[in-house]
Amino acid sequence: MIKESIIKQSFEAATERYAALGVDAKLAMDKLQKISLSLHCWQADDVTGFENQGGSLTGGIQVTGNYPGRARTIEELRADVLKAASMIPGKQRLNLHEIYGDFQGKKVDRNEVEPVYFESWMQWAKENGMKLDFNSTSFSHPKSGNLTLANPDDGIRNFWIEHTKRCRWISEEMGKYQNDPCIMNLWIHDGSKEVPASRLKYRQILEKSLDEIFAKDYKNMKDCIEAKLFGIGLESYTVGSYDFYLGYGVKNQKIVTLDTGHFHLTESVADKLSSLLLFTPEIMLHVSRPIRWDSDHVVILNDDLLDLAREIVRCDALGRVHIGLDYFDATINRIGAYVIGSRATQKALLQALLEPSAKLQQYEAGDKLFQRLALQEEDKSLPWGAVWDMFCLLNDVPVGESFIPEIEKYEAEVTGKR
Ligand code: RNT
Ligand code: ZN
């Protein structure tokens, strides 16, 4: 156990150090407290869901690993999410995919889904002080194929249009119920393994489908559209590329989702924020970690994440950027994966909030570029860890690595027995 008195002393010392640079550490903690991450429900069960159709994961995404303890039922998934949330400071949201409905063993096809299948989720979320976000699900279905909303076949295309419209309706009901807009993300895998004869053709169809889907206005939900670079088996062409959705989002004032695993590895997602903020209403983030071909490794506190968090804060855009997580790892304890990625994201945000930005900007305005670089470098070793420990203590969640034995205990008592 880390002694409380040590945490407090270190925090006091850190506060003074930051104050000398014009940074209010307490204010940074207050701001962090107000940020809710949207936890992705699909890390708990390897993107399986509860449709009971027995199909496998398709749509160009893949979960590797067979670590024991996957959540197999709604009850198990809810328990796991609550366990993870108990080790993450602050209040988080939960991001559901359509396939996680409470179908009670009934076969409900995607074009038949209704808010009623999410009522128990809404009640559960309310009881646990969580707000919900939502996603339409176009993968892992007999009609998924390589093309859904961009399919030239009207039967298949209309099936997915109907599904997506219904998901917006469900999101609207969720938003109404929780008295806070439900953010609905639309991601489809549509693409092809080789370059098609016409790239334009499928993008025209997708644009038409989206126009149809978004024709109805809702007040309690917000739409966002997520681009991707490529999918597994769909490497040469993605209908919903970044350019496509950026254009669509600007033209139609929709929120563009930036998944940090969906870009070329040397591309900076952080650099995109300030441009998007000028031309689209808000931004949705899927915080992830790309490694070679995989876009979904567990998030860790790396330079990309820090850069992203700093940009949100530097743009003063915490009120316009929604932060969701999106990764899936089945090779380690899944609760651990939630806790590591969420805490890493919060640590990055805290460091961003503690940046001596006034001083840095002053240097920059005065063309003092050596001084700016020097302070940026010194900032990296300022005692933000002491502020983080205090933040965890105040939130009554495990400080430092003390969540490790807690997860081990849950594994011994719960997930390990599945
Ligand atoms: C896939 C997208 C998408 C999914 C989830 C399951 O590459 O990132 O967001 O991860 O919808
Ligand atoms: Zn994503």
Short mmCIF file of C-alpha atoms and ligand atoms in Angstrom, two decimals:
data_model
loop_
_atom_site.label_atom_id
_atom_site.label_comp_id
_atom_site.label_asym_id
_atom_site.label_seq_id
_atom_site.Cartn_x
_atom_site.Cartn_y
_atom_site.Cartn_z
CA MET A 1 0.00 0.00 0.00
CA ILE A 2 1.23 3.48 -0.86
CA LYS A 3 1.02 5.69 2.25
CA GLU A 4 -1.59 8.44 2.03
CA SER A 5 0.67 10.91 3.78
CA ILE A 6 3.37 10.40 1.13
CA ILE A 7 0.87 10.94 -1.68
CA LYS A 8 -0.29 14.18 -0.05
CA GLN A 9 3.21 15.46 0.60
CA SER A 10 4.29 14.72 -2.95
CA PHE A 11 1.20 16.47 -4.25
CA GLU A 12 1.91 19.59 -2.19
CA ALA A 13 5.48 19.69 -3.50
CA ALA A 14 4.27 19.18 -7.08
CA THR A 15 1.65 21.92 -6.69
CA GLU A 16 4.37 24.39 -5.72
CA ARG A 17 6.58 23.34 -8.60
CA TYR A 18 3.73 23.87 -11.06
CA ALA A 19 2.66 27.15 -9.46
CA ALA A 20 6.13 28.53 -10.15
CA LEU A 21 5.39 28.00 -13.84
CA GLY A 22 1.97 29.61 -13.59
CA VAL A 23 0.09 26.29 -13.57
CA ASP A 24 -2.68 25.54 -11.08
CA ALA A 25 -2.50 21.79 -10.37
CA LYS A 26 -5.80 21.77 -8.46
CA LEU A 27 -7.57 23.40 -11.37
CA ALA A 28 -6.09 20.78 -13.70
CA MET A 29 -7.55 18.06 -11.49
CA ASP A 30 -10.96 19.78 -11.49
CA LYS A 31 -10.93 19.86 -15.27
CA LEU A 32 -9.90 16.21 -15.51
CA GLN A 33 -12.72 15.29 -13.15
CA LYS A 34 -15.24 16.67 -15.63
CA ILE A 35 -14.02 14.55 -18.55
CA SER A 36 -15.93 11.32 -19.11
CA LEU A 37 -14.34 8.71 -21.32
CA SER A 38 -16.70 6.58 -23.34
CA LEU A 39 -15.67 3.00 -22.56
CA HIS A 40 -16.16 0.61 -25.45
CA CYS A 41 -18.22 -2.37 -24.31
CA TRP A 42 -16.55 -4.69 -26.81
CA GLN A 43 -13.20 -5.15 -25.04
CA ALA A 44 -14.97 -7.34 -22.46
CA ASP A 45 -16.07 -10.04 -24.91
CA ASP A 46 -13.85 -9.73 -27.99
CA VAL A 47 -16.52 -7.93 -30.09
CA THR A 48 -18.93 -10.88 -29.89
CA GLY A 49 -22.20 -9.36 -28.67
CA PHE A 50 -25.42 -11.14 -27.73
CA GLU A 51 -27.16 -11.84 -30.98
CA ASN A 52 -26.79 -15.59 -30.54
CA GLN A 53 -26.42 -16.14 -34.24
CA GLY A 54 -23.22 -18.11 -33.77
CA GLY A 55 -21.37 -16.22 -36.49
CA SER A 56 -17.78 -15.10 -36.28
CA LEU A 57 -16.25 -11.63 -36.28
CA THR A 58 -16.11 -10.20 -39.81
CA GLY A 59 -15.73 -6.75 -41.34
CA GLY A 60 -11.97 -6.61 -41.62
CA ILE A 61 -11.39 -6.50 -37.86
CA GLN A 62 -9.82 -9.24 -35.80
CA VAL A 63 -9.27 -10.03 -32.16
CA THR A 64 -6.27 -12.19 -31.39
CA GLY A 65 -5.74 -14.26 -28.27
CA ASN A 66 -7.79 -16.64 -26.16
CA TYR A 67 -7.10 -15.47 -22.64
CA PRO A 68 -9.68 -17.01 -20.32
CA GLY A 69 -12.53 -14.99 -18.83
CA ARG A 70 -14.36 -13.46 -21.79
CA ALA A 71 -17.77 -12.08 -20.79
CA ARG A 72 -20.36 -14.47 -22.23
CA THR A 73 -23.61 -12.87 -21.09
CA ILE A 74 -25.02 -9.42 -20.47
CA GLU A 75 -24.69 -9.99 -16.72
CA GLU A 76 -21.03 -10.89 -17.02
CA LEU A 77 -20.29 -7.97 -19.30
CA ARG A 78 -22.03 -5.52 -16.98
CA ALA A 79 -20.15 -6.86 -13.97
CA ASP A 80 -16.84 -6.59 -15.81
CA VAL A 81 -17.49 -3.05 -16.97
CA LEU A 82 -18.40 -1.99 -13.43
CA LYS A 83 -15.29 -3.69 -12.08
CA ALA A 84 -13.12 -1.87 -14.62
CA ALA A 85 -14.87 1.45 -13.91
CA SER A 86 -14.17 1.04 -10.19
CA MET A 87 -10.46 1.32 -10.96
CA ILE A 88 -10.74 4.30 -13.30
CA PRO A 89 -11.06 7.70 -11.59
CA GLY A 90 -14.11 9.82 -12.39
CA LYS A 91 -17.41 9.03 -14.13
CA GLN A 92 -17.26 7.23 -17.44
CA ARG A 93 -19.79 6.60 -20.21
CA LEU A 94 -20.42 3.24 -21.86
CA ASN A 95 -20.38 2.82 -25.61
CA LEU A 96 -22.64 0.01 -26.85
CA HIS A 97 -22.78 -1.67 -30.24
CA GLU A 98 -26.15 -2.73 -31.58
CA ILE A 99 -25.24 -6.42 -31.24
CA TYR A 100 -25.10 -5.97 -27.45
CA GLY A 101 -28.88 -5.56 -27.15
CA ASP A 102 -30.81 -7.42 -24.48
CA PHE A 103 -32.47 -9.80 -26.94
CA GLN A 104 -33.40 -12.40 -24.30
CA GLY A 105 -32.53 -15.26 -26.63
CA LYS A 106 -34.88 -13.96 -29.34
CA LYS A 107 -33.56 -13.74 -32.89
CA VAL A 108 -33.91 -10.07 -33.78
CA ASP A 109 -32.47 -9.29 -37.18
CA ARG A 110 -30.60 -6.04 -37.64
CA ASN A 111 -33.41 -4.47 -39.64
CA GLU A 112 -35.88 -5.22 -36.85
CA VAL A 113 -34.04 -3.79 -33.87
CA GLU A 114 -35.90 -1.33 -31.63
CA PRO A 115 -35.28 0.71 -28.49
CA VAL A 116 -37.08 -1.90 -26.38
CA TYR A 117 -34.02 -4.17 -26.61
CA PHE A 118 -31.96 -1.49 -24.93
CA GLU A 119 -34.34 -0.59 -22.13
CA SER A 120 -32.56 -2.77 -19.58
CA TRP A 121 -29.28 -1.15 -20.62
CA MET A 122 -30.75 2.31 -20.09
CA GLN A 123 -32.04 1.38 -16.64
CA TRP A 124 -28.79 -0.33 -15.69
CA ALA A 125 -26.77 2.66 -16.85
CA LYS A 126 -28.94 5.05 -14.88
CA GLU A 127 -28.65 2.94 -11.73
CA ASN A 128 -24.91 3.01 -12.09
CA GLY A 129 -24.59 6.69 -12.93
CA MET A 130 -23.39 6.02 -16.48
CA LYS A 131 -24.48 7.58 -19.75
CA LEU A 132 -24.67 5.54 -22.94
CA ASP A 133 -23.31 6.01 -26.44
CA PHE A 134 -24.18 3.81 -29.39
CA ASN A 135 -22.98 2.24 -32.65
CA SER A 136 -24.73 0.62 -35.57
CA THR A 137 -23.24 -2.81 -36.36
CA SER A 138 -22.73 -3.77 -39.96
CA PHE A 139 -20.15 -6.51 -39.44
CA SER A 140 -20.53 -10.16 -38.32
CA HIS A 141 -23.79 -10.75 -40.17
CA PRO A 142 -24.71 -12.96 -43.16
CA LYS A 143 -25.45 -9.78 -45.16
CA SER A 144 -22.17 -8.03 -44.20
CA GLY A 145 -20.08 -9.23 -47.13
CA ASN A 146 -17.61 -6.66 -48.38
CA LEU A 147 -20.23 -3.98 -49.03
CA THR A 148 -23.12 -2.80 -46.85
CA LEU A 149 -24.27 0.82 -47.23
CA ALA A 150 -22.19 1.09 -50.41
CA ASN A 151 -23.66 -2.05 -51.96
CA PRO A 152 -25.07 -1.68 -55.52
CA ASP A 153 -27.59 -4.41 -54.62
CA ASP A 154 -30.66 -2.52 -53.40
CA GLY A 155 -31.84 -5.38 -51.21
CA ILE A 156 -28.65 -5.45 -49.19
CA ARG A 157 -28.17 -1.69 -49.19
CA ASN A 158 -31.72 -1.04 -47.97
CA PHE A 159 -31.33 -3.65 -45.26
CA TRP A 160 -28.37 -1.73 -43.84
CA ILE A 161 -30.04 1.64 -44.32
CA GLU A 162 -32.98 0.37 -42.29
CA HIS A 163 -30.62 -0.96 -39.61
CA THR A 164 -28.77 2.32 -39.34
CA LYS A 165 -31.96 4.38 -39.22
CA ARG A 166 -33.21 2.21 -36.39
CA CYS A 167 -29.93 2.65 -34.54
CA ARG A 168 -30.38 6.42 -34.73
CA TRP A 169 -33.85 5.97 -33.28
CA ILE A 170 -32.43 3.86 -30.44
CA SER A 171 -29.75 6.50 -29.80
CA GLU A 172 -32.43 9.19 -29.68
CA GLU A 173 -34.34 7.21 -27.05
CA MET A 174 -31.16 6.67 -25.04
CA GLY A 175 -30.36 10.37 -25.19
CA LYS A 176 -33.87 11.27 -24.07
CA TYR A 177 -33.81 8.76 -21.23
CA GLN A 178 -30.47 9.92 -19.89
CA ASN A 179 -31.16 13.58 -20.53
CA ASP A 180 -27.85 13.90 -22.33
CA PRO A 181 -27.16 13.39 -26.03
CA CYS A 182 -26.21 9.87 -27.01
CA ILE A 183 -23.33 9.91 -29.47
CA MET A 184 -23.95 7.44 -32.27
CA ASN A 185 -21.02 6.30 -34.32
CA LEU A 186 -21.38 4.95 -37.82
CA TRP A 187 -18.54 2.78 -39.03
CA ILE A 188 -18.83 0.36 -41.92
CA HIS A 189 -16.08 -1.84 -43.30
CA ASP A 190 -17.04 -1.48 -46.97
CA GLY A 191 -14.09 -1.96 -49.25
CA SER A 192 -12.22 -4.41 -51.41
CA LYS A 193 -9.13 -6.55 -51.46
CA GLU A 194 -8.05 -5.26 -54.87
CA VAL A 195 -8.59 -1.89 -56.50
CA PRO A 196 -12.11 -1.77 -57.97
CA ALA A 197 -12.82 -0.82 -61.58
CA SER A 198 -14.38 2.39 -60.25
CA ARG A 199 -13.59 3.85 -56.87
CA LEU A 200 -16.13 6.58 -57.42
CA LYS A 201 -19.12 4.29 -57.93
CA TYR A 202 -19.22 2.95 -54.35
CA ARG A 203 -18.56 6.34 -52.79
CA GLN A 204 -21.51 7.76 -54.71
CA ILE A 205 -23.70 4.97 -53.36
CA LEU A 206 -22.45 5.53 -49.82
CA GLU A 207 -23.16 9.24 -50.03
CA LYS A 208 -26.70 8.51 -51.15
CA SER A 209 -27.21 5.99 -48.34
CA LEU A 210 -25.95 8.44 -45.73
CA ASP A 211 -28.23 11.19 -47.03
CA GLU A 212 -31.16 8.84 -46.64
CA ILE A 213 -30.11 7.74 -43.16
CA PHE A 214 -29.58 11.29 -41.91
CA ALA A 215 -32.75 12.70 -43.48
CA LYS A 216 -34.54 12.64 -40.12
CA ASP A 217 -33.46 15.20 -37.53
CA TYR A 218 -33.13 14.17 -33.91
CA LYS A 219 -32.55 16.29 -30.84
CA ASN A 220 -31.18 13.86 -28.29
CA MET A 221 -28.52 12.09 -30.31
CA LYS A 222 -25.49 13.17 -32.29
CA ASP A 223 -24.22 11.44 -35.41
CA CYS A 224 -20.61 10.72 -36.10
CA ILE A 225 -18.98 9.03 -39.06
CA GLU A 226 -15.77 7.02 -38.80
CA ALA A 227 -13.22 6.56 -41.55
CA LYS A 228 -10.61 3.86 -41.89
CA LEU A 229 -7.46 3.27 -43.87
CA PHE A 230 -7.98 -0.43 -44.61
CA GLY A 231 -9.48 -3.61 -43.23
CA ILE A 232 -8.01 -7.10 -43.08
CA GLY A 233 -8.90 -8.72 -46.41
CA LEU A 234 -9.99 -5.31 -47.71
CA GLU A 235 -6.58 -3.78 -48.14
CA SER A 236 -6.72 -1.90 -51.43
CA TYR A 237 -9.81 0.24 -51.15
CA THR A 238 -11.99 1.60 -48.35
CA VAL A 239 -15.18 3.28 -49.48
CA GLY A 240 -15.43 5.36 -46.29
CA SER A 241 -11.94 6.77 -46.40
CA TYR A 242 -10.86 9.78 -44.36
CA ASP A 243 -11.23 12.15 -47.33
CA PHE A 244 -14.73 10.82 -47.94
CA TYR A 245 -15.99 11.37 -44.40
CA LEU A 246 -14.13 14.61 -43.91
CA GLY A 247 -15.84 15.96 -47.01
CA TYR A 248 -19.20 14.54 -46.00
CA GLY A 249 -18.83 15.84 -42.44
CA VAL A 250 -17.93 19.36 -43.49
CA LYS A 251 -20.67 19.53 -46.09
CA ASN A 252 -23.37 18.13 -43.82
CA GLN A 253 -22.06 19.34 -40.46
CA LYS A 254 -21.66 15.86 -39.03
CA ILE A 255 -19.13 14.86 -36.40
CA VAL A 256 -16.12 13.08 -37.86
CA THR A 257 -14.73 10.25 -35.75
CA LEU A 258 -10.97 10.05 -35.66
CA ASP A 259 -9.84 6.57 -34.68
CA THR A 260 -6.16 6.88 -33.89
CA GLY A 261 -5.58 3.41 -35.35
CA HIS A 262 -7.00 4.31 -38.74
CA PHE A 263 -4.24 6.34 -40.32
CA HIS A 264 -0.84 5.79 -41.82
CA LEU A 265 1.56 5.08 -38.98
CA THR A 266 3.54 8.27 -39.53
CA GLU A 267 0.46 10.46 -39.82
CA SER A 268 -0.34 12.68 -36.82
CA VAL A 269 -3.96 12.48 -35.69
CA ALA A 270 -3.27 15.23 -33.15
CA ASP A 271 -2.47 17.60 -35.99
CA LYS A 272 -5.93 17.10 -37.48
CA LEU A 273 -7.88 18.42 -34.49
CA SER A 274 -7.34 22.13 -35.01
CA SER A 275 -8.41 21.85 -38.64
CA LEU A 276 -11.51 19.79 -37.93
CA LEU A 277 -12.53 22.13 -35.13
CA LEU A 278 -12.67 24.96 -37.64
CA PHE A 279 -14.97 23.19 -40.06
CA THR A 280 -17.04 20.56 -38.22
CA PRO A 281 -19.24 20.98 -35.14
CA GLU A 282 -17.50 18.56 -32.78
CA ILE A 283 -15.04 15.68 -32.88
CA MET A 284 -15.36 12.09 -31.73
CA LEU A 285 -12.17 10.26 -30.88
CA HIS A 286 -11.60 6.54 -30.83
CA VAL A 287 -8.44 6.29 -28.83
CA SER A 288 -6.57 3.21 -29.97
CA ARG A 289 -3.01 2.12 -30.76
CA PRO A 290 -1.92 0.93 -34.17
CA ILE A 291 0.90 -1.60 -34.45
CA ARG A 292 1.83 -2.65 -38.01
CA TRP A 293 -1.37 -4.17 -39.45
CA ASP A 294 -3.40 -3.99 -36.24
CA SER A 295 -5.29 -0.84 -35.39
CA ASP A 296 -6.52 -1.94 -31.97
CA HIS A 297 -3.75 -2.57 -29.44
CA VAL A 298 -4.38 -1.57 -25.81
CA VAL A 299 -3.78 2.15 -25.41
CA ILE A 300 -0.62 3.10 -23.53
CA LEU A 301 0.87 6.44 -22.55
CA ASN A 302 2.98 7.08 -25.63
CA ASP A 303 3.94 10.24 -27.49
CA ASP A 304 0.99 9.98 -29.91
CA LEU A 305 -1.48 9.92 -27.07
CA LEU A 306 0.23 12.80 -25.28
CA ASP A 307 0.28 14.85 -28.44
CA LEU A 308 -3.42 14.18 -28.98
CA ALA A 309 -4.37 15.14 -25.43
CA ARG A 310 -2.26 18.29 -25.57
CA GLU A 311 -3.94 19.38 -28.78
CA ILE A 312 -7.41 19.02 -27.27
CA VAL A 313 -6.37 21.18 -24.33
CA ARG A 314 -4.38 23.69 -26.39
CA CYS A 315 -7.41 24.16 -28.64
CA ASP A 316 -9.52 24.68 -25.51
CA ALA A 317 -11.79 22.07 -27.04
CA LEU A 318 -12.63 19.76 -24.14
CA GLY A 319 -16.27 20.77 -24.60
CA ARG A 320 -16.28 19.85 -28.29
CA VAL A 321 -14.21 16.67 -28.32
CA HIS A 322 -15.77 13.39 -27.20
CA ILE A 323 -13.22 10.85 -26.08
CA GLY A 324 -14.03 7.20 -26.62
CA LEU A 325 -11.75 4.21 -26.42
CA ASP A 326 -11.56 1.56 -29.11
CA TYR A 327 -9.28 -1.45 -28.88
CA PHE A 328 -9.59 -5.15 -28.29
CA ASP A 329 -7.00 -7.48 -26.89
CA ALA A 330 -7.78 -11.07 -25.96
CA THR A 331 -4.24 -12.00 -24.97
CA ILE A 332 -4.33 -10.41 -21.51
CA ASN A 333 -6.85 -9.95 -18.72
CA ARG A 334 -9.63 -7.96 -20.38
CA ILE A 335 -10.50 -5.89 -17.31
CA GLY A 336 -6.83 -5.04 -17.08
CA ALA A 337 -6.92 -3.91 -20.71
CA TYR A 338 -9.76 -1.48 -19.90
CA VAL A 339 -7.99 -0.09 -16.87
CA ILE A 340 -4.62 0.34 -18.55
CA GLY A 341 -6.03 2.11 -21.61
CA SER A 342 -8.42 4.35 -19.69
CA ARG A 343 -5.86 5.40 -17.12
CA ALA A 344 -3.29 6.04 -19.84
CA THR A 345 -5.76 8.34 -21.61
CA GLN A 346 -6.49 10.18 -18.38
CA LYS A 347 -2.80 10.52 -17.59
CA ALA A 348 -2.24 12.05 -21.00
CA LEU A 349 -5.08 14.50 -20.44
CA LEU A 350 -3.72 15.41 -17.03
CA GLN A 351 -0.27 16.10 -18.43
CA ALA A 352 -1.90 18.24 -21.09
CA LEU A 353 -3.85 20.18 -18.48
CA LEU A 354 -0.63 20.75 -16.54
CA GLU A 355 1.28 22.13 -19.51
CA PRO A 356 2.70 25.61 -18.76
CA SER A 357 0.91 26.89 -21.85
CA ALA A 358 0.81 30.59 -20.95
CA LYS A 359 4.57 30.67 -20.59
CA LEU A 360 5.13 28.65 -23.76
CA GLN A 361 2.91 30.99 -25.73
CA GLN A 362 4.67 34.00 -24.30
CA TYR A 363 8.01 32.62 -25.46
CA GLU A 364 6.58 31.89 -28.87
CA ALA A 365 5.08 35.36 -29.26
CA GLY A 366 8.44 36.84 -28.35
CA ASP A 367 10.20 34.62 -30.88
CA LYS A 368 12.14 33.02 -28.03
CA LEU A 369 12.36 29.63 -29.69
CA PHE A 370 15.21 28.15 -27.68
CA GLN A 371 13.30 28.99 -24.50
CA ARG A 372 10.10 27.43 -25.87
CA LEU A 373 11.83 24.18 -26.78
CA ALA A 374 13.67 24.09 -23.45
CA LEU A 375 10.46 24.47 -21.46
CA GLN A 376 8.66 21.90 -23.60
CA GLU A 377 11.47 19.48 -22.76
CA GLU A 378 11.50 20.33 -19.03
CA ASP A 379 7.72 19.93 -18.94
CA LYS A 380 8.17 16.23 -19.70
CA SER A 381 9.79 15.57 -16.34
CA LEU A 382 7.64 17.79 -14.16
CA PRO A 383 5.99 15.87 -11.28
CA TRP A 384 2.65 15.16 -12.97
CA GLY A 385 2.72 11.64 -11.46
CA ALA A 386 2.25 13.13 -7.99
CA VAL A 387 -0.85 14.97 -9.21
CA TRP A 388 -2.15 11.77 -10.82
CA ASP A 389 -1.70 9.80 -7.59
CA MET A 390 -3.60 12.49 -5.69
CA PHE A 391 -6.35 12.43 -8.31
CA CYS A 392 -6.72 8.67 -7.85
CA LEU A 393 -6.70 9.01 -4.06
CA LEU A 394 -9.41 11.68 -4.14
CA ASN A 395 -11.49 9.52 -6.45
CA ASP A 396 -11.12 6.53 -4.18
CA VAL A 397 -9.62 4.31 -6.87
CA PRO A 398 -6.38 2.33 -6.58
CA VAL A 399 -3.28 4.52 -6.58
CA GLY A 400 -0.38 3.53 -8.82
CA GLU A 401 0.04 -0.14 -9.62
CA SER A 402 -2.18 -1.21 -6.72
CA PHE A 403 -4.94 -2.07 -9.22
CA ILE A 404 -2.87 -5.11 -10.27
CA PRO A 405 -3.71 -7.26 -7.20
CA GLU A 406 -7.31 -6.10 -7.41
CA ILE A 407 -7.62 -7.40 -10.94
CA GLU A 408 -5.83 -10.60 -9.94
CA LYS A 409 -8.39 -11.09 -7.20
CA TYR A 410 -11.31 -10.56 -9.60
CA GLU A 411 -9.70 -13.01 -11.97
CA ALA A 412 -9.32 -15.65 -9.24
CA GLU A 413 -12.87 -15.17 -8.01
CA VAL A 414 -14.79 -14.33 -11.19
CA THR A 415 -13.33 -14.28 -14.70
CA GLY A 416 -10.93 -17.20 -14.15
CA LYS A 417 -13.88 -19.46 -13.31
CA ARG A 418 -15.72 -18.87 -16.58
C1 RNT B 1 -13.05 -0.67 -36.66
C2 RNT B 1 -13.51 0.62 -36.07
C3 RNT B 1 -14.74 0.50 -35.23
C4 RNT B 1 -14.77 -0.76 -34.41
C5 RNT B 1 -15.92 -0.84 -33.48
C6 RNT B 1 -16.13 -2.25 -33.02
O1 RNT B 1 -11.84 -0.56 -37.27
O2 RNT B 1 -12.49 1.19 -35.33
O3 RNT B 1 -14.87 1.63 -34.44
O4 RNT B 1 -13.59 -0.91 -33.69
O5 RNT B 1 -17.01 -0.27 -34.03
ZN ZN B 2 -12.94 2.88 -34.06
#
